[in-house]
Coordinates of C-alpha atoms in Angstrom, one line a residue:
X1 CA -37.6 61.8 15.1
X2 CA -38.3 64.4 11.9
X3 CA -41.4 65.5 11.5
X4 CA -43.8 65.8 8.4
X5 CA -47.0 67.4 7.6
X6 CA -49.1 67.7 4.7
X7 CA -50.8 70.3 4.2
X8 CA -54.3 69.5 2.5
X9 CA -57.1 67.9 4.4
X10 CA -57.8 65.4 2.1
X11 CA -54.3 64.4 1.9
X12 CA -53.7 64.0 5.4
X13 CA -54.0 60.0 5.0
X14 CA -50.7 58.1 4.1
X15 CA -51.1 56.6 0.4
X16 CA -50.5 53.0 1.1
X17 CA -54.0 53.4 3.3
X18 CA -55.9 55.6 0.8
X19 CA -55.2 52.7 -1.6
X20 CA -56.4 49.9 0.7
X21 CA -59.4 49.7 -0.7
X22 CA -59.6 46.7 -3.8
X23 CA -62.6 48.0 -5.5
X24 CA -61.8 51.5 -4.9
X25 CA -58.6 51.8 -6.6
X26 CA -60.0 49.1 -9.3
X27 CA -62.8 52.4 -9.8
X28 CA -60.5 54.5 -10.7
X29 CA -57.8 53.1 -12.6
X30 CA -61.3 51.6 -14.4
X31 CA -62.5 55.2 -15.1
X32 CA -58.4 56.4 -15.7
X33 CA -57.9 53.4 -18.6
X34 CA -61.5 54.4 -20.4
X35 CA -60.7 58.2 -20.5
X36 CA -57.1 57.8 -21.8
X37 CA -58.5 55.5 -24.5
X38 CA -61.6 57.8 -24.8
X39 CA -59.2 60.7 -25.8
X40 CA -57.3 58.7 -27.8
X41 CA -60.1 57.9 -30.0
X42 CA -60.4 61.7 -30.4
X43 CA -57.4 61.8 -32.4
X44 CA -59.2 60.0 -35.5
X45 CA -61.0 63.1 -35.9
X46 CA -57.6 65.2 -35.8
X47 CA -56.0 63.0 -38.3
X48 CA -59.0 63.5 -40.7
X49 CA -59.5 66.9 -40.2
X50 CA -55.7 67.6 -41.1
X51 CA -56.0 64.8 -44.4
X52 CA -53.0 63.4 -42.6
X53 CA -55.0 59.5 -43.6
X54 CA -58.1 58.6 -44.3
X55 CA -60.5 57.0 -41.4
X56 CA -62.8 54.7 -42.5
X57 CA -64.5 54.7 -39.5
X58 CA -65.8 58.2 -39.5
X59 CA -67.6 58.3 -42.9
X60 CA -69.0 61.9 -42.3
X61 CA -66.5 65.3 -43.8
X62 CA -64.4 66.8 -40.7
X63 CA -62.9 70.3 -42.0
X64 CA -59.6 71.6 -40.6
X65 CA -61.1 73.9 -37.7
X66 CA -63.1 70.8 -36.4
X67 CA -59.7 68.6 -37.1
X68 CA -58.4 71.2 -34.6
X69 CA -61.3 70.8 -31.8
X70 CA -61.0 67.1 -32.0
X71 CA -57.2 67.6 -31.6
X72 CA -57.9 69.6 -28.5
X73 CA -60.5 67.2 -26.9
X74 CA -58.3 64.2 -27.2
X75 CA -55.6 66.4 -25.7
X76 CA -57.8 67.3 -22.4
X77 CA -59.7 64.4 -21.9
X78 CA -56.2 62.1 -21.9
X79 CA -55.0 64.9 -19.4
X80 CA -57.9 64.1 -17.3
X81 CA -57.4 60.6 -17.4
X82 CA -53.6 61.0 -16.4
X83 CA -54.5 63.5 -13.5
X84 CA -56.8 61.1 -12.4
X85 CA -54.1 58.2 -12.5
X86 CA -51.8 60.8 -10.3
X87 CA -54.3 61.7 -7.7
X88 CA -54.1 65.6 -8.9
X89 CA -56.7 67.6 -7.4
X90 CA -56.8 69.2 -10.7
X91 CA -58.4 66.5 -12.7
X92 CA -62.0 67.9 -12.0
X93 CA -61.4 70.5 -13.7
X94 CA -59.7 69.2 -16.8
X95 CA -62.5 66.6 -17.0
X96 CA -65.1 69.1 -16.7
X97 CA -63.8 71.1 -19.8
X98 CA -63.1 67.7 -21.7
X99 CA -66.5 66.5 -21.2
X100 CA -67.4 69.8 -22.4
X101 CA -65.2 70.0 -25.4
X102 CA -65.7 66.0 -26.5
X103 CA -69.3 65.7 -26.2
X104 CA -69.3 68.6 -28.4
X105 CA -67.2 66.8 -31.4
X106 CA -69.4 64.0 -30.7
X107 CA -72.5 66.1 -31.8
X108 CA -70.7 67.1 -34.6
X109 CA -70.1 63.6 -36.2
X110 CA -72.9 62.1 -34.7
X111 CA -73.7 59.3 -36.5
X112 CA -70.0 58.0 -36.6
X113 CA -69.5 58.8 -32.6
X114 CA -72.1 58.8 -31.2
X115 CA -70.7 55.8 -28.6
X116 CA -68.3 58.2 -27.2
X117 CA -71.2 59.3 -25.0
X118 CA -71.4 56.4 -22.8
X119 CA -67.7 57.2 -21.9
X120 CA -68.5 60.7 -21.4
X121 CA -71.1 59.7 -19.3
X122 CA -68.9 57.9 -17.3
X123 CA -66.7 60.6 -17.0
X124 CA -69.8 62.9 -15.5
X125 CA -70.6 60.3 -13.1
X126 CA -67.1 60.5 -12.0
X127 CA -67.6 64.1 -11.9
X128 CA -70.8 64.4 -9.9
X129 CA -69.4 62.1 -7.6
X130 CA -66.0 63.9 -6.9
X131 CA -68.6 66.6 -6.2
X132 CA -71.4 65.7 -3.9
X133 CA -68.2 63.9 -1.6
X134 CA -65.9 67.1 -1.9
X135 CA -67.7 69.5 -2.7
X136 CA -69.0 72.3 -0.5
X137 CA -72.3 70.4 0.9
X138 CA -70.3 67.2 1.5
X139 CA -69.3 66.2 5.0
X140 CA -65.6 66.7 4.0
X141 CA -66.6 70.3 3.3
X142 CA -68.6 70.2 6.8
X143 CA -65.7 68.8 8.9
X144 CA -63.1 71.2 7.0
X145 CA -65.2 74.1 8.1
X146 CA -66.2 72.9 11.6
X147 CA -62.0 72.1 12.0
X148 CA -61.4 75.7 10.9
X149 CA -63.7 77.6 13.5
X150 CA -62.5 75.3 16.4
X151 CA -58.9 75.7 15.8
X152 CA -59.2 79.4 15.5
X153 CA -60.9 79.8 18.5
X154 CA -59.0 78.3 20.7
X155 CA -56.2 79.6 22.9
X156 CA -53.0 77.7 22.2
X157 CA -51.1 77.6 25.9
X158 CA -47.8 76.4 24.7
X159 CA -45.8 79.1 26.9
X160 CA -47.2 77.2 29.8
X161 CA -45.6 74.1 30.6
X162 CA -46.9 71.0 33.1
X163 CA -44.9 70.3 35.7
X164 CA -45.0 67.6 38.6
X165 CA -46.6 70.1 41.2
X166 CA -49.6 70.3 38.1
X167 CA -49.9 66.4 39.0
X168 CA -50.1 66.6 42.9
X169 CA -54.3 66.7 43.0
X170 CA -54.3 63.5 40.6
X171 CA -54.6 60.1 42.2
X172 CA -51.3 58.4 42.0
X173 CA -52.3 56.0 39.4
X174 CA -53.7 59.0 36.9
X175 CA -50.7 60.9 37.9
X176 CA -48.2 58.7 36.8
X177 CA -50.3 57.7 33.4
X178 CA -49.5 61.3 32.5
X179 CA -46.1 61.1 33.5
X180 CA -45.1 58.6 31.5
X181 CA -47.2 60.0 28.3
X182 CA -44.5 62.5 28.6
X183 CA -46.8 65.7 29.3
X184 CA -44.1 66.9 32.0
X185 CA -41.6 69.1 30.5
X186 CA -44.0 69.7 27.8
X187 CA -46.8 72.3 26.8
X188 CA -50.4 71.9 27.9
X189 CA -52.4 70.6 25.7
X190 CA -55.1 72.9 24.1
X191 CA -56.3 71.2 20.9
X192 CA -54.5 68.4 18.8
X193 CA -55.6 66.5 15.6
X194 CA -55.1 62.9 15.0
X195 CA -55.1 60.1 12.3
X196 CA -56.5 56.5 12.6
X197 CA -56.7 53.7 10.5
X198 CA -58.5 50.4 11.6
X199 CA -61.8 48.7 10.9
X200 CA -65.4 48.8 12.1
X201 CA -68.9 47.1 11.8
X202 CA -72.3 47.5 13.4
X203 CA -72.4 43.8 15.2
X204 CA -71.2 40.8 16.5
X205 CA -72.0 39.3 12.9
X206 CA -71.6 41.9 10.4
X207 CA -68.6 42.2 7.9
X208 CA -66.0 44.1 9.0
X209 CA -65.7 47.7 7.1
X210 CA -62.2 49.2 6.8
X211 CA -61.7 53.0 7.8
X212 CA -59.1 55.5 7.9
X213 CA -60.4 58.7 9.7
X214 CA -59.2 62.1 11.2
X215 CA -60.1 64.2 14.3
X216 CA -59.4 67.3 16.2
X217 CA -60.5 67.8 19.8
X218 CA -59.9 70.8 21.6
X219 CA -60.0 71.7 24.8
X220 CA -61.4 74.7 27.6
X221 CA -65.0 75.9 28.8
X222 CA -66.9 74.8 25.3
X223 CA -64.6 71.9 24.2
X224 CA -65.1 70.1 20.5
X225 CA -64.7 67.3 19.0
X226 CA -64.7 66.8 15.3
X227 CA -64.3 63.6 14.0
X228 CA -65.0 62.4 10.1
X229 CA -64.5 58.9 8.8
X230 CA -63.5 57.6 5.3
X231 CA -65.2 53.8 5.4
X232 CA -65.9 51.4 2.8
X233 CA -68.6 48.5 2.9
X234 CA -68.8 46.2 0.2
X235 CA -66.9 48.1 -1.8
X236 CA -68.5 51.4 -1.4
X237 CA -67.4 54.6 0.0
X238 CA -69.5 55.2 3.3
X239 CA -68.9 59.0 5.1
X240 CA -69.3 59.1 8.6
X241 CA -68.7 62.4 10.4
X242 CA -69.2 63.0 14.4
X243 CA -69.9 66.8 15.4
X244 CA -69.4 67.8 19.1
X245 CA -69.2 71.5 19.7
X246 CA -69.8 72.3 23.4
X247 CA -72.5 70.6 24.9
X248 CA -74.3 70.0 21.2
X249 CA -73.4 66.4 19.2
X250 CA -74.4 64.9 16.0
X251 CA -73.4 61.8 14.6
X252 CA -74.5 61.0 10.3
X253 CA -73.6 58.6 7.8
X254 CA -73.7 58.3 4.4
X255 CA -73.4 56.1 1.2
X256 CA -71.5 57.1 -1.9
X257 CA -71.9 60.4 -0.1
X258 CA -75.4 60.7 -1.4
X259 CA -78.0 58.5 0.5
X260 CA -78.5 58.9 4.8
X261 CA -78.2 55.9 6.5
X262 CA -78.0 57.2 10.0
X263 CA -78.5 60.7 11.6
X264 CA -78.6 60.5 15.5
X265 CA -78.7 63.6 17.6
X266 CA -80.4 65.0 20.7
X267 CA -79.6 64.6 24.3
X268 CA -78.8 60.9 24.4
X269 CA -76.2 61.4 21.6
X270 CA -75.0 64.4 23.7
X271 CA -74.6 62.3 26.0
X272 CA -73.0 58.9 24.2
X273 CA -70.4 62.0 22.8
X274 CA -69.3 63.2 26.5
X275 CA -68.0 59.8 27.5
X276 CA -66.1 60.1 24.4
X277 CA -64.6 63.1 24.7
X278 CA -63.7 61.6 28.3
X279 CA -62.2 58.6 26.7
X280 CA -60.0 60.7 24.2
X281 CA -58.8 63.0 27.2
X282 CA -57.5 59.7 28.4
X283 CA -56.0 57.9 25.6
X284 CA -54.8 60.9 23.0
X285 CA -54.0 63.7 25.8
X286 CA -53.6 62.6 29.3
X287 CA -51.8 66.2 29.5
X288 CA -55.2 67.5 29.3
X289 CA -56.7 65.4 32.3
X290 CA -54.8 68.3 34.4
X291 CA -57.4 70.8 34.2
X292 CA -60.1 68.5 33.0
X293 CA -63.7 68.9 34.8
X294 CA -63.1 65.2 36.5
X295 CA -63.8 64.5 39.6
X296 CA -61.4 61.4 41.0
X297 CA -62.3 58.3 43.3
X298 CA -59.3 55.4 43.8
X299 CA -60.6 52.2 43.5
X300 CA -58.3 49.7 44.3
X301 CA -54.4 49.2 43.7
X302 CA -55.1 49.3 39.5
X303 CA -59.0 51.2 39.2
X304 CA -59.8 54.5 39.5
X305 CA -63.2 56.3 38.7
X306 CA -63.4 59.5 37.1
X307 CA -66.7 61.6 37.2
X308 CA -66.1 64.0 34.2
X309 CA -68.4 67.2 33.5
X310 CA -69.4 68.7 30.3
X311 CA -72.3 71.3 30.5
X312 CA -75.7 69.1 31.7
X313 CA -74.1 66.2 31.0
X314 CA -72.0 64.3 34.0
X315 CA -70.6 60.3 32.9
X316 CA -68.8 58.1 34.7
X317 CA -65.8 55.6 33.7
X318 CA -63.6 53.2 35.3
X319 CA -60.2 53.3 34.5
X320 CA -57.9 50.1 34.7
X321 CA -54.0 50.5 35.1
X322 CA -51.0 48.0 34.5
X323 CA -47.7 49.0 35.3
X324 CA -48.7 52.7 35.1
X325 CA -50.2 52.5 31.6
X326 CA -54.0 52.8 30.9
X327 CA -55.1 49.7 29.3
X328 CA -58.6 50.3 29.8
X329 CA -61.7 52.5 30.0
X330 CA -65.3 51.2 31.2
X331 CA -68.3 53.2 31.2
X332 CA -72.1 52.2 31.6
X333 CA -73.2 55.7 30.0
X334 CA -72.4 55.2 26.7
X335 CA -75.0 54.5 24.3
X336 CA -75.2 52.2 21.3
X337 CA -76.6 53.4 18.0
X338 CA -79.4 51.4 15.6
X339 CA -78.8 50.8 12.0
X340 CA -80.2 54.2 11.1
X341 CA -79.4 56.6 14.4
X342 CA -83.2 56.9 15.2
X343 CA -82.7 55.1 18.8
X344 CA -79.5 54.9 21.2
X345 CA -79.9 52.4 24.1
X346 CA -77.5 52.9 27.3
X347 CA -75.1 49.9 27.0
X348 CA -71.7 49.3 28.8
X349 CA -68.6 50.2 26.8
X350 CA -64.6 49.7 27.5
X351 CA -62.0 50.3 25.4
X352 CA -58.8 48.6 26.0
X353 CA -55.5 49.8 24.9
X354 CA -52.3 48.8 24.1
X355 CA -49.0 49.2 22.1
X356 CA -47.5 52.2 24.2
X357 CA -44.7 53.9 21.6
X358 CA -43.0 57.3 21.0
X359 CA -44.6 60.4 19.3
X360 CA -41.8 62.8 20.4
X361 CA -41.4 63.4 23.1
X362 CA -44.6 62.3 23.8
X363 CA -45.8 58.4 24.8
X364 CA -49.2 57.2 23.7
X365 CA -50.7 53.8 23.1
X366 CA -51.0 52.8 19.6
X367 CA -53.9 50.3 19.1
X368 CA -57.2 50.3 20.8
X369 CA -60.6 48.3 20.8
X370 CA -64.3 49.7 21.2
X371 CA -66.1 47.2 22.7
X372 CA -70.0 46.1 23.7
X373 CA -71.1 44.8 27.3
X374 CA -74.5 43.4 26.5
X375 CA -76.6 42.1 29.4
X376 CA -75.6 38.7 28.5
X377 CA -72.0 38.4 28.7
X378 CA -71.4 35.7 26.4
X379 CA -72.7 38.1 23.8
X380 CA -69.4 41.1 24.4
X381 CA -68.3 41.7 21.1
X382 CA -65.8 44.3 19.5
X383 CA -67.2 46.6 17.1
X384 CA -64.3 49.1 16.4
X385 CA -60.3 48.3 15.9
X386 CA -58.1 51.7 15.5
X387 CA -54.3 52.3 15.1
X388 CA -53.0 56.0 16.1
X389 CA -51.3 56.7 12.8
X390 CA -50.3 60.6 13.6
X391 CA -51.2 62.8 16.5
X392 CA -50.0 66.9 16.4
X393 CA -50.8 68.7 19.5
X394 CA -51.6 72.8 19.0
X395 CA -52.1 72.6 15.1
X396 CA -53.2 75.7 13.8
X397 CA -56.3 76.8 11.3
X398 CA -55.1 79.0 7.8
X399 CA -57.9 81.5 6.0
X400 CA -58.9 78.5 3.7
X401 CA -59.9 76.0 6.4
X402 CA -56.7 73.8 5.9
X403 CA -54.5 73.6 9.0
X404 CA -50.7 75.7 8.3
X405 CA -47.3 73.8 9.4
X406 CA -47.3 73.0 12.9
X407 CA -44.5 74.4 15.1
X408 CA -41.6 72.2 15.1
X409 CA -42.2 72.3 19.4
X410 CA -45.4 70.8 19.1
X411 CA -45.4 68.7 15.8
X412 CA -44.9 64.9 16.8
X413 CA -45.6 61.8 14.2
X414 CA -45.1 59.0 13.8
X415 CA -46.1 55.8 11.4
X416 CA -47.3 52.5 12.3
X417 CA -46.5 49.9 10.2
X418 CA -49.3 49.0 7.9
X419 CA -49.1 45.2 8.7
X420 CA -51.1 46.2 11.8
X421 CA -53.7 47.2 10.4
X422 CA -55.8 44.4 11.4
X423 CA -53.8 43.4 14.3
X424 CA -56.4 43.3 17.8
X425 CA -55.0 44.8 20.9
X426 CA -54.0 42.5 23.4
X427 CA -56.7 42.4 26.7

């Protein structure tokens, strides 16, 4: 299987995904159709600044010079528009000028243009919105940074391999779910970054919000995990981003990347973060679980309980096995989060798995629930539906905070087909 990279951040997600969104992609070719014909409307002003016809609409003199800036401004803004339409990182900056450039004609015929404004308004919304969600105080700036300083502090082991006699102090049942993940043979696993696509909603009777998210974990004395979320409710983008470096988490949300709607932190969300970081040593690199801080107890025939360590903070999950794959993970010390982050109540939480396919070399499963144990069963309900997308193990930071090509040894991808997006994992 080839591999493929990209190498921006923001990029990372396949297209098909990024344009999953109806009202999203109705936003912008909304904002791309108004600026083309914005700029094109600039051109009046060219063609009576030249004398090439007369305009009857623009009843005010235009001399050559101004014929000229009109010319330009219909140029720049249409660029913008076109940029816009091609997903071109460049379009901010092109819009920022044209903005700049047309408002300015506009002032200079005002009484025949003035409407233009209300497009050029539009245009600075669009602008002030590419920047408080990309810019350097969004959480994509955040997680770009946080991605950056993790990955170059950790110590990549891929000259040291796992082999069976790495597997003999597992129980049997861990032992061969990281056998068959494909981990012998292979390099131990120090850090890796994946990609996810699913859906997500905050209870048993709240719409379902669509999601396509990133994260790197890595792994050693102070793990991380870094985890950011692209998420849209009604139509709206929603940015989630989940912070846990060493023993310290922090989980915040927010609307059109302005307004807070949750901000949880503290030792309970310490806590709620360790059994993930558990979970994900489990599911995304059972070559990790070799020198893992876990303590193992067999069950039965199919259960084991690990007792996993992370600074203060020591969580317990049950794992269930079928025919040597993981197919679940059950812990009581998870915690489940209010609307707004303020409270986290202990609640039981599994996640059951399914879908085991090829990375590689490597063998993970590829669709997973998140599920709630209330004390009443009849009220279990799943809250989070993901699809592994991508997973690169040992990716490596670059001087701007975007991750360089990955090693050919350790680069494994693979696509899932996008009519699973909503599919539910069977158990």
């Amino acid at each position: 299987m080839s591999a493929t990279r990209t190498d921006r951040v923001e990029n990372y997600f396949p297209r098909q995904l990024r344009d999953a969104t109806p009202m999203r992609t109705f936003m912008r070719w909304f904002v791309v159709v108004v600026l083309v014909g914005h700029g094109l409307i600039h051109l009046l002003g060219a063609v009576k600044g030249f004398g090439w016809a007369e305009v009857e609409a623009l009843t005010e003199p235009i001399e050559p010079a101004l014929g000229l800036f009109w010319l330009t401004a219909a140029v720049v803004v249409v660029t913008t528009g076109v940029l816009l339409a091609a997903r071109n990182r460049l379009w901010w900056v092109a819009g920022t000028i044209g903005v700049l450039i047309s408002q300015t004609a506009i002032l200079t015929s005002w009484s025949d243009a003035k409407t233009g404004t209300l497009a050029n308004l539009l245009l600075l919304a669009a602008l002030g919105y590419t920047f408080v969600s990309h810019g350097p105080t969004s959480y994509r700036a955040e997680y770009r940074r946080q991605v950056q300083a993790a990955l170059s502090e950790v110590q990549p082991r891929s000259g040291v391999v796992v082999t069976e006699a790495d597997l003999a102090h597992l129980p049997g049942l861990v032992a061969e779910h990281v056998r068959r993940s494909g981990a012998v043979g292979q390099p131990r696993v120090s850090s890796l970054r994946a990609h996810i696509h699913g859906r997500i909603r905050a209870s048993a009777t709240s719409r379902w919000m669509t999601y396509t998210g990133e994260q790197v974990n890595t792994y050693g004395p102070a793990p991380t995990r870094l985890f950011w979320m692209d998420a849209t409710m009604f139509g709206l983008p929603v940015d989630v981003l989940h912070v846990l470096v060493g023993r310290t988490a922090t989980m915040r949300v927010k609307l059109c990347s302005v307004l807070p709607m949750a901000n949880a932190a503290g030792p309970k969300m310490d806590r709620a973060e360790t059994v993930t970081l558990f979970n994900d040593l489990c599911i995304l690199a059972p070559a990790a679980l070799i020198d893992a801080p876990i303590v193992w107890q067999p069950l039965d025939d199919s259960h084991v309980r690990g007792v996993f360590t992370n600074g203060a903070h020591t969580v317990t999950a049950d794992l269930t096995f079928c025919d040597g794959d993981l197919v679940d993970f059950i812990s009581d010390d998870r915690m489940s989060t209010s609307s707004d982050g303020s409270t986290l109540t202990p609640q039981p939480w599994s996640t059951p798995l399914s879908d085991y396919r090829s990375f590689g070399t490597r063998r993970l499963a590829t669709r997973g629930e998140g599920r709630w144990h209330p004390a009443a069963p009849q009220d279990k309900f799943v809250y989070f539906e993901y699809n592994l997308d991508t997973i690169t193990y040992a990716p490596y930071a670059t001087a701007g905070g975007a991750p360089a090509r990955a090693r050919r040894s350790v680069e494994y991808t693979k696509r899932v087909s996008l009519r699973n997006v909503f599919a539910r994992p069977k158990g």
